[in-house]
Short mmCIF file of C-alpha atoms in Angstrom, two decimals:
data_model
loop_
_atom_site.label_atom_id
_atom_site.label_comp_id
_atom_site.label_asym_id
_atom_site.label_seq_id
_atom_site.Cartn_x
_atom_site.Cartn_y
_atom_site.Cartn_z
CA UNK A 495 -0.21 -0.10 0.25
CA UNK A 496 1.09 3.51 -0.89
CA UNK A 497 1.54 5.08 2.77
CA UNK A 498 2.31 8.45 1.37
CA UNK A 499 2.58 10.26 -2.04
CA UNK A 500 3.55 14.10 -2.53
CA UNK A 501 0.92 15.40 -4.36
CA UNK A 502 1.28 19.20 -4.00
CA UNK A 503 2.73 19.75 -7.49
CA UNK A 504 6.35 19.23 -5.98
CA UNK A 505 7.54 17.77 -9.29
CA UNK A 506 9.37 20.24 -11.86
CA UNK A 507 9.01 19.72 -15.41
CA UNK A 508 11.64 17.09 -16.54
CA UNK A 509 12.18 16.18 -13.20
CA UNK A 510 13.29 12.26 -12.72
CA UNK A 511 12.41 10.05 -9.84
CA UNK A 512 14.89 7.18 -8.21
CA UNK A 513 13.11 4.17 -6.55
CA UNK A 514 14.77 2.21 -4.04
CA UNK A 515 13.09 -1.00 -2.45
CA UNK A 516 13.78 -2.86 0.93
CA UNK A 517 13.24 -6.55 1.26
CA UNK A 518 13.74 -6.61 5.33
CA UNK A 519 13.21 -9.71 7.95
CA UNK A 520 9.52 -8.88 8.00
CA UNK A 521 8.31 -7.11 5.07
CA UNK A 522 9.27 -4.98 1.89
CA UNK A 523 9.13 -1.24 1.43
CA UNK A 524 9.34 1.15 -1.50
CA UNK A 525 10.65 5.13 -1.53
CA UNK A 526 10.25 7.08 -4.35
CA UNK A 527 12.92 10.25 -4.15
CA UNK A 528 13.73 12.97 -6.43
CA UNK A 529 17.53 14.21 -6.52
CA UNK A 530 17.37 16.40 -3.63
CA UNK A 531 16.34 13.23 -1.63
CA UNK A 532 12.69 14.54 -1.25
CA UNK A 533 10.02 11.70 -0.91
CA UNK A 534 7.51 11.87 -3.47
CA UNK A 535 5.78 8.39 -2.09
CA UNK A 536 6.35 5.70 0.02
CA UNK A 537 4.63 2.32 0.98
CA UNK A 538 4.83 -0.95 2.35
CA UNK A 539 3.97 -4.34 1.88
CA UNK A 540 3.88 -7.40 4.53
CA UNK A 541 4.90 -10.77 2.64
CA UNK A 542 2.33 -12.87 1.79
CA UNK A 543 2.07 -16.05 3.37
CA UNK A 544 2.09 -18.49 0.42
CA UNK A 545 2.66 -22.15 1.46
CA UNK A 546 4.51 -25.09 -0.61
CA UNK A 547 4.25 -28.58 1.04
CA UNK A 548 2.92 -26.96 4.48
CA UNK A 549 6.33 -24.96 4.51
CA UNK A 550 6.38 -21.17 3.40
CA UNK A 551 7.10 -20.48 -0.35
CA UNK A 552 9.80 -17.31 0.34
CA UNK A 553 10.54 -17.20 -3.17
CA UNK A 554 6.85 -16.85 -4.34
CA UNK A 555 6.03 -14.42 -1.26
CA UNK A 556 9.19 -12.34 -2.22
CA UNK A 557 8.27 -12.05 -6.11
CA UNK A 558 4.58 -11.29 -5.28
CA UNK A 559 5.63 -8.84 -2.80
CA UNK A 560 7.92 -7.13 -5.54
CA UNK A 561 5.23 -6.90 -7.97
CA UNK A 562 2.99 -5.67 -5.40
CA UNK A 563 5.03 -2.81 -4.51
CA UNK A 564 5.58 -1.75 -7.94
CA UNK A 565 1.59 -1.76 -8.44
CA UNK A 566 1.38 0.64 -5.40
CA UNK A 567 3.52 3.46 -6.87
CA UNK A 568 1.11 6.13 -8.21
CA UNK A 569 0.44 5.76 -11.92
CA UNK A 570 1.41 9.19 -12.57
CA UNK A 571 4.68 9.12 -11.06
CA UNK A 572 5.95 5.83 -13.01
CA UNK A 573 6.97 7.52 -16.14
CA UNK A 574 9.58 9.65 -13.85
CA UNK A 575 11.29 7.08 -12.51
CA UNK A 576 14.80 6.84 -13.86
CA UNK A 577 16.57 4.00 -12.13
CA UNK A 578 15.86 1.13 -9.64
CA UNK A 579 17.81 -0.50 -6.94
CA UNK A 580 17.02 -3.28 -3.91
CA UNK A 581 18.37 -4.23 -0.90
CA UNK A 582 17.77 -7.49 0.68
CA UNK A 583 18.66 -9.47 3.95
CA UNK A 584 22.47 -10.26 4.31
CA UNK A 585 23.55 -13.64 3.70
CA UNK A 586 19.80 -14.41 2.09
CA UNK A 587 20.93 -17.32 -0.22
CA UNK A 588 19.40 -18.99 -3.49
CA UNK A 589 20.59 -21.66 -5.53
CA UNK A 590 19.08 -21.13 -8.94
CA UNK A 591 19.12 -22.56 -12.52
CA UNK A 592 21.81 -20.62 -14.38
CA UNK A 593 19.62 -20.95 -17.59
CA UNK A 594 15.84 -20.18 -16.40
CA UNK A 595 16.70 -18.37 -13.11
CA UNK A 596 14.30 -20.39 -11.05
CA UNK A 597 15.41 -21.93 -7.64
CA UNK A 598 16.63 -25.26 -7.47
CA UNK A 599 16.18 -25.56 -3.87
CA UNK A 600 14.32 -23.78 -1.14
CA UNK A 601 16.09 -20.72 -0.12
CA UNK A 602 18.46 -20.09 2.79
CA UNK A 603 17.40 -17.68 5.08
CA UNK A 604 19.87 -14.86 6.79
CA UNK A 605 19.50 -16.48 10.23
CA UNK A 606 19.58 -19.87 9.12
CA UNK A 607 22.84 -21.71 10.42
CA UNK A 608 24.57 -24.46 8.26
CA UNK A 609 27.09 -25.98 11.10
CA UNK A 610 27.25 -28.94 9.12
CA UNK A 611 29.27 -26.86 6.39
CA UNK A 612 31.78 -25.05 8.83
CA UNK A 613 34.45 -27.63 9.05
CA UNK A 614 35.00 -27.76 5.15
CA UNK A 615 34.75 -23.78 5.22
CA UNK A 616 37.23 -23.56 8.19
CA UNK A 617 39.58 -25.83 6.41
CA UNK A 618 39.88 -23.66 3.31
CA UNK A 619 39.41 -20.10 4.19
CA UNK A 620 41.85 -17.78 6.48
CA UNK A 621 41.75 -17.85 10.52
CA UNK A 622 38.71 -15.88 11.49
CA UNK A 623 37.14 -14.85 7.99
CA UNK A 624 34.01 -13.46 7.88
CA UNK A 625 32.71 -16.58 5.78
CA UNK A 626 33.91 -18.99 9.16
CA UNK A 627 30.30 -18.41 10.68
CA UNK A 628 27.64 -20.77 10.38
CA UNK A 629 25.49 -18.57 9.02
CA UNK A 630 27.47 -17.15 6.45
CA UNK A 631 27.09 -17.53 2.45
CA UNK A 632 29.72 -19.44 1.89
CA UNK A 633 28.72 -22.20 4.74
CA UNK A 634 24.83 -22.08 2.83
CA UNK A 635 26.45 -22.88 -0.55
CA UNK A 636 28.85 -25.96 0.77
CA UNK A 637 26.10 -27.14 2.65
CA UNK A 638 23.83 -27.39 -0.44
CA UNK A 639 27.03 -28.69 -2.69
CA UNK A 640 27.25 -31.65 -0.25
CA UNK A 641 23.73 -32.47 -0.62
CA UNK A 642 22.77 -31.99 -3.95
CA UNK A 643 23.84 -34.63 -6.53
CA UNK A 644 22.57 -33.56 -9.96
CA UNK A 645 21.97 -29.87 -10.51
CA UNK A 646 25.43 -28.75 -9.87
CA UNK A 647 26.54 -27.97 -13.51
CA UNK A 648 23.80 -25.80 -14.29
CA UNK A 649 23.55 -24.20 -11.11
CA UNK A 650 24.05 -20.19 -9.76
CA UNK A 651 24.32 -18.80 -6.36
CA UNK A 652 22.55 -15.37 -6.12
CA UNK A 653 21.75 -13.42 -2.95
CA UNK A 654 17.94 -12.08 -2.19
CA UNK A 655 18.45 -8.94 -3.58
CA UNK A 656 20.52 -10.18 -6.60
CA UNK A 657 17.47 -12.35 -7.90
CA UNK A 658 14.70 -10.08 -7.20
CA UNK A 659 16.51 -7.33 -9.40
CA UNK A 660 17.35 -10.21 -12.02
CA UNK A 661 13.47 -10.31 -12.45
CA UNK A 662 13.70 -6.57 -13.43
CA UNK A 663 16.41 -6.74 -15.68
CA UNK A 664 16.87 -10.42 -17.12
CA UNK A 665 20.92 -10.56 -16.82
CA UNK A 666 21.38 -13.52 -14.56
CA UNK A 667 24.32 -13.93 -12.20
CA UNK A 668 25.03 -10.39 -11.17
CA UNK A 669 25.62 -9.41 -7.61
CA UNK A 670 27.49 -6.79 -5.58
CA UNK A 671 30.16 -6.49 -3.18
CA UNK A 672 28.04 -5.90 -0.04
CA UNK A 673 25.98 -8.90 -0.48
CA UNK A 674 28.88 -10.88 -1.88
CA UNK A 675 31.24 -10.41 1.41
CA UNK A 676 29.82 -13.07 3.31
CA UNK A 677 30.34 -15.55 0.44
CA UNK A 678 34.14 -15.06 0.58
CA UNK A 679 34.53 -11.78 -1.78
CA UNK A 680 37.63 -9.73 -1.13
CA UNK A 681 36.29 -6.12 -1.68
CA UNK A 682 39.92 -4.57 -1.52
CA UNK A 683 41.40 -6.06 -4.36
CA UNK A 684 37.98 -6.54 -6.06
CA UNK A 685 37.81 -10.49 -6.73
CA UNK A 686 37.44 -13.64 -5.42
CA UNK A 687 40.50 -14.75 -3.62
CA UNK A 688 42.44 -17.74 -5.13
CA UNK A 689 41.50 -20.23 -2.25
CA UNK A 690 37.80 -19.61 -3.09
CA UNK A 691 38.69 -19.84 -6.66
CA UNK A 692 39.86 -23.16 -6.39
CA UNK A 693 37.07 -24.82 -4.79
CA UNK A 694 34.82 -27.02 -7.23
CA UNK A 695 31.62 -24.78 -6.01
CA UNK A 696 33.21 -21.81 -7.21
CA UNK A 697 31.66 -22.25 -10.65
CA UNK A 698 28.13 -20.93 -8.93
CA UNK A 699 29.67 -17.87 -7.63
CA UNK A 700 28.12 -14.66 -9.63
CA UNK A 701 30.02 -11.84 -11.14
CA UNK A 702 30.27 -8.90 -8.46
CA UNK A 703 30.14 -5.27 -9.24
CA UNK A 704 29.64 -1.99 -7.35
CA UNK A 705 26.43 -1.16 -5.28
CA UNK A 706 24.31 1.41 -7.47
CA UNK A 707 26.20 0.33 -10.72
CA UNK A 708 23.75 0.09 -13.84
CA UNK A 709 23.01 -3.62 -14.67
CA UNK A 710 20.50 -2.98 -17.36
CA UNK A 711 17.60 -1.59 -18.73
CA UNK A 712 13.97 -2.64 -16.76
CA UNK A 713 12.66 -5.57 -19.21
CA UNK A 714 10.03 -4.50 -21.57
CA UNK A 715 7.64 -7.60 -20.00
CA UNK A 716 7.88 -5.64 -16.74
CA UNK A 717 7.15 -1.98 -18.34
CA UNK A 718 4.24 -3.54 -20.36
CA UNK A 719 2.75 -5.37 -16.94
CA UNK A 720 2.65 -2.27 -15.30
CA UNK A 721 1.27 0.23 -18.34
CA UNK A 722 -2.58 0.69 -18.28
CA UNK A 723 -2.13 3.81 -20.93
CA UNK A 724 0.79 4.16 -23.18
CA UNK A 725 2.11 7.02 -21.48
CA UNK A 726 1.48 6.23 -18.25
CA UNK A 727 4.10 3.59 -17.44
CA UNK A 728 7.50 2.90 -16.63
CA UNK A 729 9.82 4.64 -19.73
CA UNK A 730 12.13 2.66 -21.73
CA UNK A 731 15.13 4.54 -20.27
CA UNK A 732 14.70 3.27 -16.93
CA UNK A 733 17.79 1.21 -15.75
CA UNK A 734 18.15 -1.08 -12.90
CA UNK A 735 21.23 -0.77 -10.65
CA UNK A 736 23.09 -3.14 -8.57
CA UNK A 737 21.82 -3.48 -4.71
CA UNK A 738 23.42 -3.77 -1.38
CA UNK A 739 22.23 -5.48 2.25
CA UNK A 740 19.48 -3.77 4.22
CA UNK A 741 21.82 -2.76 7.03
CA UNK A 742 24.14 -0.99 4.45
CA UNK A 743 20.82 0.55 2.78
CA UNK A 744 19.85 1.53 6.18
CA UNK A 745 23.44 3.16 6.88
CA UNK A 746 23.11 5.04 3.68
CA UNK A 747 19.73 6.41 4.56
CA UNK A 748 21.24 8.49 7.35
CA UNK A 749 23.56 10.03 4.73
CA UNK A 750 26.78 9.88 7.14
CA UNK A 751 29.15 10.60 4.31
CA UNK A 752 32.24 11.89 6.01
CA UNK A 753 35.02 9.42 7.69
CA UNK A 754 34.19 9.78 11.41
CA UNK A 755 30.43 9.83 10.96
CA UNK A 756 28.84 6.94 12.70
CA UNK A 757 25.18 5.48 13.28
CA UNK A 758 24.28 3.83 16.45
CA UNK A 759 21.02 1.78 15.68
CA UNK A 760 19.30 1.85 19.36
CA UNK A 761 16.78 -1.53 18.50
CA UNK A 762 16.44 -4.53 20.69
CA UNK A 763 20.29 -4.71 20.35
CA UNK A 764 23.08 -2.15 20.24
CA UNK A 765 24.70 -2.11 16.56
CA UNK A 766 27.47 0.28 15.46
CA UNK A 767 28.49 1.43 12.12
CA UNK A 768 31.42 3.94 11.48
CA UNK A 769 32.76 5.35 8.30
CA UNK A 770 36.35 4.76 8.31
CA UNK A 771 39.08 5.25 5.81
CA UNK A 772 40.66 2.04 7.09
CA UNK A 773 39.21 -1.40 6.83
CA UNK A 774 39.07 -3.15 10.04
CA UNK A 775 38.33 -7.02 10.36
CA UNK A 776 38.44 -8.93 13.59
CA UNK A 777 36.50 -12.00 14.51
CA UNK A 778 36.67 -12.15 18.15
CA UNK A 779 34.77 -9.20 18.42
CA UNK A 780 32.58 -9.64 15.29
CA UNK A 781 33.85 -6.65 13.64
CA UNK A 782 33.78 -6.74 9.70
CA UNK A 783 34.00 -4.21 7.22
CA UNK A 784 31.89 -3.09 4.43
CA UNK A 785 33.33 -1.25 1.51
CA UNK A 786 31.41 1.74 0.67
CA UNK A 787 33.28 3.47 -2.80
CA UNK A 788 36.82 4.07 -1.53
CA UNK A 789 35.87 4.01 2.48
CA UNK A 790 35.11 1.45 4.64
CA UNK A 791 31.76 0.73 6.85
CA UNK A 792 33.15 -0.76 9.97
CA UNK A 793 30.48 -2.57 12.51
CA UNK A 794 29.96 -4.42 15.36
CA UNK A 795 27.00 -5.54 17.22
CA UNK A 796 26.64 -5.62 20.95
CA UNK A 797 24.08 -7.59 22.92
CA UNK A 798 22.75 -4.97 25.27
CA UNK A 799 20.01 -2.62 24.04
CA UNK A 800 16.15 -2.04 23.96
CA UNK A 801 15.17 -5.87 24.72
CA UNK A 802 16.95 -5.38 28.29
CA UNK A 803 14.89 -2.22 28.60
CA UNK A 804 11.67 -4.20 27.83
CA UNK A 805 12.35 -6.76 30.41
CA UNK A 806 12.00 -3.96 33.23
CA UNK A 807 9.56 -1.57 31.92
CA UNK A 808 6.54 -1.18 29.44
CA UNK A 809 6.92 1.71 26.53
CA UNK A 810 4.65 4.11 28.50
CA UNK A 811 6.76 3.49 31.89
CA UNK A 812 9.99 4.25 29.79
CA UNK A 813 8.53 7.36 28.56
CA UNK A 814 7.41 8.73 31.91
CA UNK A 815 10.02 7.70 33.58
CA UNK A 816 12.65 9.03 31.18
CA UNK A 817 11.24 12.67 31.53
CA UNK A 818 12.02 12.30 35.10
CA UNK A 819 15.81 11.85 34.49
CA UNK A 820 18.33 14.69 34.98
CA UNK A 821 20.71 13.68 31.89
CA UNK A 822 23.63 15.84 32.91
CA UNK A 823 23.88 14.15 36.17
CA UNK A 824 26.07 10.91 35.97
CA UNK A 825 24.58 8.09 37.37
CA UNK A 826 26.55 5.99 40.08
CA UNK A 827 25.29 2.81 39.24
CA UNK A 828 27.16 0.27 37.01
CA UNK A 829 25.59 -2.13 35.45
CA UNK A 830 26.52 -4.39 32.41
CA UNK A 831 22.47 -4.79 30.84
CA UNK A 832 22.18 -8.08 28.97
CA UNK A 833 19.28 -10.40 28.52
CA UNK A 834 21.49 -13.64 28.57
CA UNK A 835 25.00 -14.70 29.42
CA UNK A 836 27.56 -13.74 26.32
CA UNK A 837 28.79 -10.51 25.01
CA UNK A 838 30.84 -10.43 21.84
CA UNK A 839 31.36 -6.72 21.07
CA UNK A 840 33.07 -4.46 22.63
CA UNK A 841 33.73 -7.22 25.20
CA UNK A 842 34.26 -10.69 23.91
CA UNK A 843 33.39 -12.97 26.39
CA UNK A 844 30.84 -15.85 25.85
CA UNK A 845 30.55 -16.46 29.70
CA UNK A 846 30.01 -12.51 30.39
CA UNK A 847 27.38 -12.59 33.13
CA UNK A 848 24.34 -9.77 32.85
CA UNK A 849 24.94 -7.01 35.89
CA UNK A 850 21.69 -5.60 36.65
CA UNK A 851 21.93 -5.22 40.40
CA UNK A 852 22.04 -3.75 42.75
CA UNK A 853 18.44 -2.11 42.23
CA UNK A 854 17.68 1.33 43.55
CA UNK A 855 13.94 1.62 45.27
CA UNK A 856 13.42 4.27 42.45
CA UNK A 857 12.89 3.17 39.15
CA UNK A 858 13.73 6.85 38.03
CA UNK A 859 17.01 5.91 39.27
CA UNK A 860 17.37 2.35 37.92
CA UNK A 861 16.30 3.43 34.45
CA UNK A 862 18.81 6.52 34.49
CA UNK A 863 21.59 3.56 35.81
CA UNK A 864 20.42 1.13 32.50
CA UNK A 865 20.64 3.99 30.17
CA UNK A 866 23.96 5.32 31.18
CA UNK A 867 25.63 1.93 31.20
CA UNK A 868 24.42 1.24 27.86
CA UNK A 869 26.08 4.29 26.73
CA UNK A 870 29.07 3.27 28.38
CA UNK A 871 29.03 0.08 26.53
CA UNK A 872 28.72 2.65 23.13
CA UNK A 873 31.38 4.59 24.11
CA UNK A 874 33.81 1.57 24.87
CA UNK A 875 32.89 0.18 21.38
CA UNK A 876 34.07 3.36 19.74
CA UNK A 877 37.31 3.46 21.54
CA UNK A 878 37.84 -0.39 20.41
CA UNK A 879 37.53 0.25 16.97
CA UNK A 880 39.62 3.23 17.36
CA UNK A 881 42.19 0.73 19.15
CA UNK A 882 42.02 -1.51 16.13
CA UNK A 883 42.76 1.23 14.07
CA UNK A 884 39.85 2.43 12.70
CA UNK A 885 39.00 6.82 11.65
CA UNK A 886 38.15 8.58 15.12
CA UNK A 887 34.55 9.10 15.88
CA UNK A 888 33.51 12.80 15.33
CA UNK A 889 29.72 12.34 15.28
CA UNK A 890 26.92 9.98 16.03
CA UNK A 891 23.59 9.79 14.16
CA UNK A 892 21.10 7.30 15.94
CA UNK A 893 18.33 5.15 14.37
CA UNK A 894 15.88 2.65 15.90
CA UNK A 895 13.55 3.20 18.92
CA UNK A 896 16.12 4.36 21.07
CA UNK A 897 16.37 7.69 18.79
CA UNK A 898 13.12 8.82 20.07
CA UNK A 899 14.56 9.28 23.79
CA UNK A 900 15.55 12.76 24.06
CA UNK A 901 17.00 12.12 27.55
CA UNK A 902 19.11 9.16 26.92
CA UNK A 903 20.54 11.32 23.43
CA UNK A 904 21.44 13.99 25.95
CA UNK A 905 23.15 11.12 28.63
CA UNK A 906 25.05 9.76 25.27
CA UNK A 907 26.39 13.02 24.43
CA UNK A 908 27.96 13.84 27.76
CA UNK A 909 29.18 9.97 27.87
CA UNK A 910 30.93 9.79 24.58
CA UNK A 911 31.84 13.48 24.67
CA UNK A 912 30.56 13.69 20.88
CA UNK A 913 27.68 15.38 19.12
CA UNK A 914 24.59 12.76 18.83
CA UNK A 915 21.56 13.17 17.07
CA UNK A 916 18.87 11.47 15.51
CA UNK A 917 19.29 10.50 12.15
CA UNK A 918 16.58 12.02 9.61
CA UNK A 919 15.90 9.40 7.54
CA UNK A 920 16.74 5.82 8.64
CA UNK A 921 14.42 3.44 6.35
CA UNK A 922 16.52 1.19 4.37
CA UNK A 923 14.11 1.52 1.19
CA UNK A 924 15.36 5.32 1.20
CA UNK A 925 18.91 3.99 0.99
CA UNK A 926 18.25 1.95 -1.74
CA UNK A 927 16.39 4.69 -3.41
CA UNK A 928 20.06 6.92 -2.86
CA UNK A 929 21.71 3.81 -4.70
CA UNK A 930 19.32 4.38 -7.60
CA UNK A 931 20.31 7.95 -7.67
CA UNK A 932 23.98 7.06 -7.51
CA UNK A 933 23.43 4.58 -10.91
CA UNK A 934 21.32 6.76 -12.72
CA UNK A 935 22.82 8.82 -15.98
CA UNK A 936 22.88 12.48 -14.99
CA UNK A 937 22.83 15.49 -17.27
CA UNK A 938 26.13 17.68 -17.45
#
């Protein structure tokens, strides 16, 4: 459904628009922007429940959601769309027929682990490499390779975003260097490393280009499908651009384009992404880098965050208690708020026990102590990234539910000693639209 459409004559004659679509964990969204970044229309769709042998048929569901989003784009705006890009969940993997593009196997979802393949992957990949995790794309590929007997010769690996984009441009076998990171692609050398190329399953790997690069024009059959009147449809010159992952698209949406700018996502967990001139990869802390043009997006995620707050307080309580906190006053309480035992970043300790006591009688003081302790963990995380060699953080933009809490923002500013503000845009679909804008041909 289109949630909003900017009808107030905000489009100048000759203006083109740029379409981004986000296929996240729980549904799909689109954003349609102009070259200034103004949103002209946006909408969202749940993934329809389509079953096959009593199991969710994700491939049919994603395809249906894609076409529903295209259907939701206001008819009068469709001719203005110059380019399209899509982001998908990281490490969601499809094995398809290299001739027809149809899946040969059910998709491996982003959070699915293939521990059966881990020993094989660890035996060929460098120690502590990003692929040495059961949920990596490479583990999923190896797991399929070991099960499947017959279809290996005509098989091809695609990520979720790659496959959805293929439905629009029709050129099989193209991926981007953000999605391809977890299958082993090396974005620094712009190639698959020799240890991967020498494996028999490397024949399935797609070619890789930069996110936002033009792949080809929107297929004629798609243009015809969404055209009711000859002039009111997507145009022949509409191009389809390489995509990215959902978390990178969300970072792009915040428009933090200078090294030293960071985005902290305060959702159920605390995730940090910092734009750096130096690449940092350290599996001990779950820290790895995605390439963004000539810079690196260094990221790590702590197990602390909003999920801990929800254990003790309702949303209404959080709001009312927060109003009573003096954010300029340091809390003497020293906690390590976790939902369960174990932490990875900024402390690599699978046995770290949550510390949420002593609990004062005052709920305001207790909440203040937890918020301040999470801010200290965030500060420790930025210090760790600096110690590992990343660019020093200079400014923090905030996404996620915690961004709305102004008292927490002020606590974090004091603890971090940095300017902290709420990111104006945090939707991944907006980031994907910025990629489409980047890939579109521009006059002059």
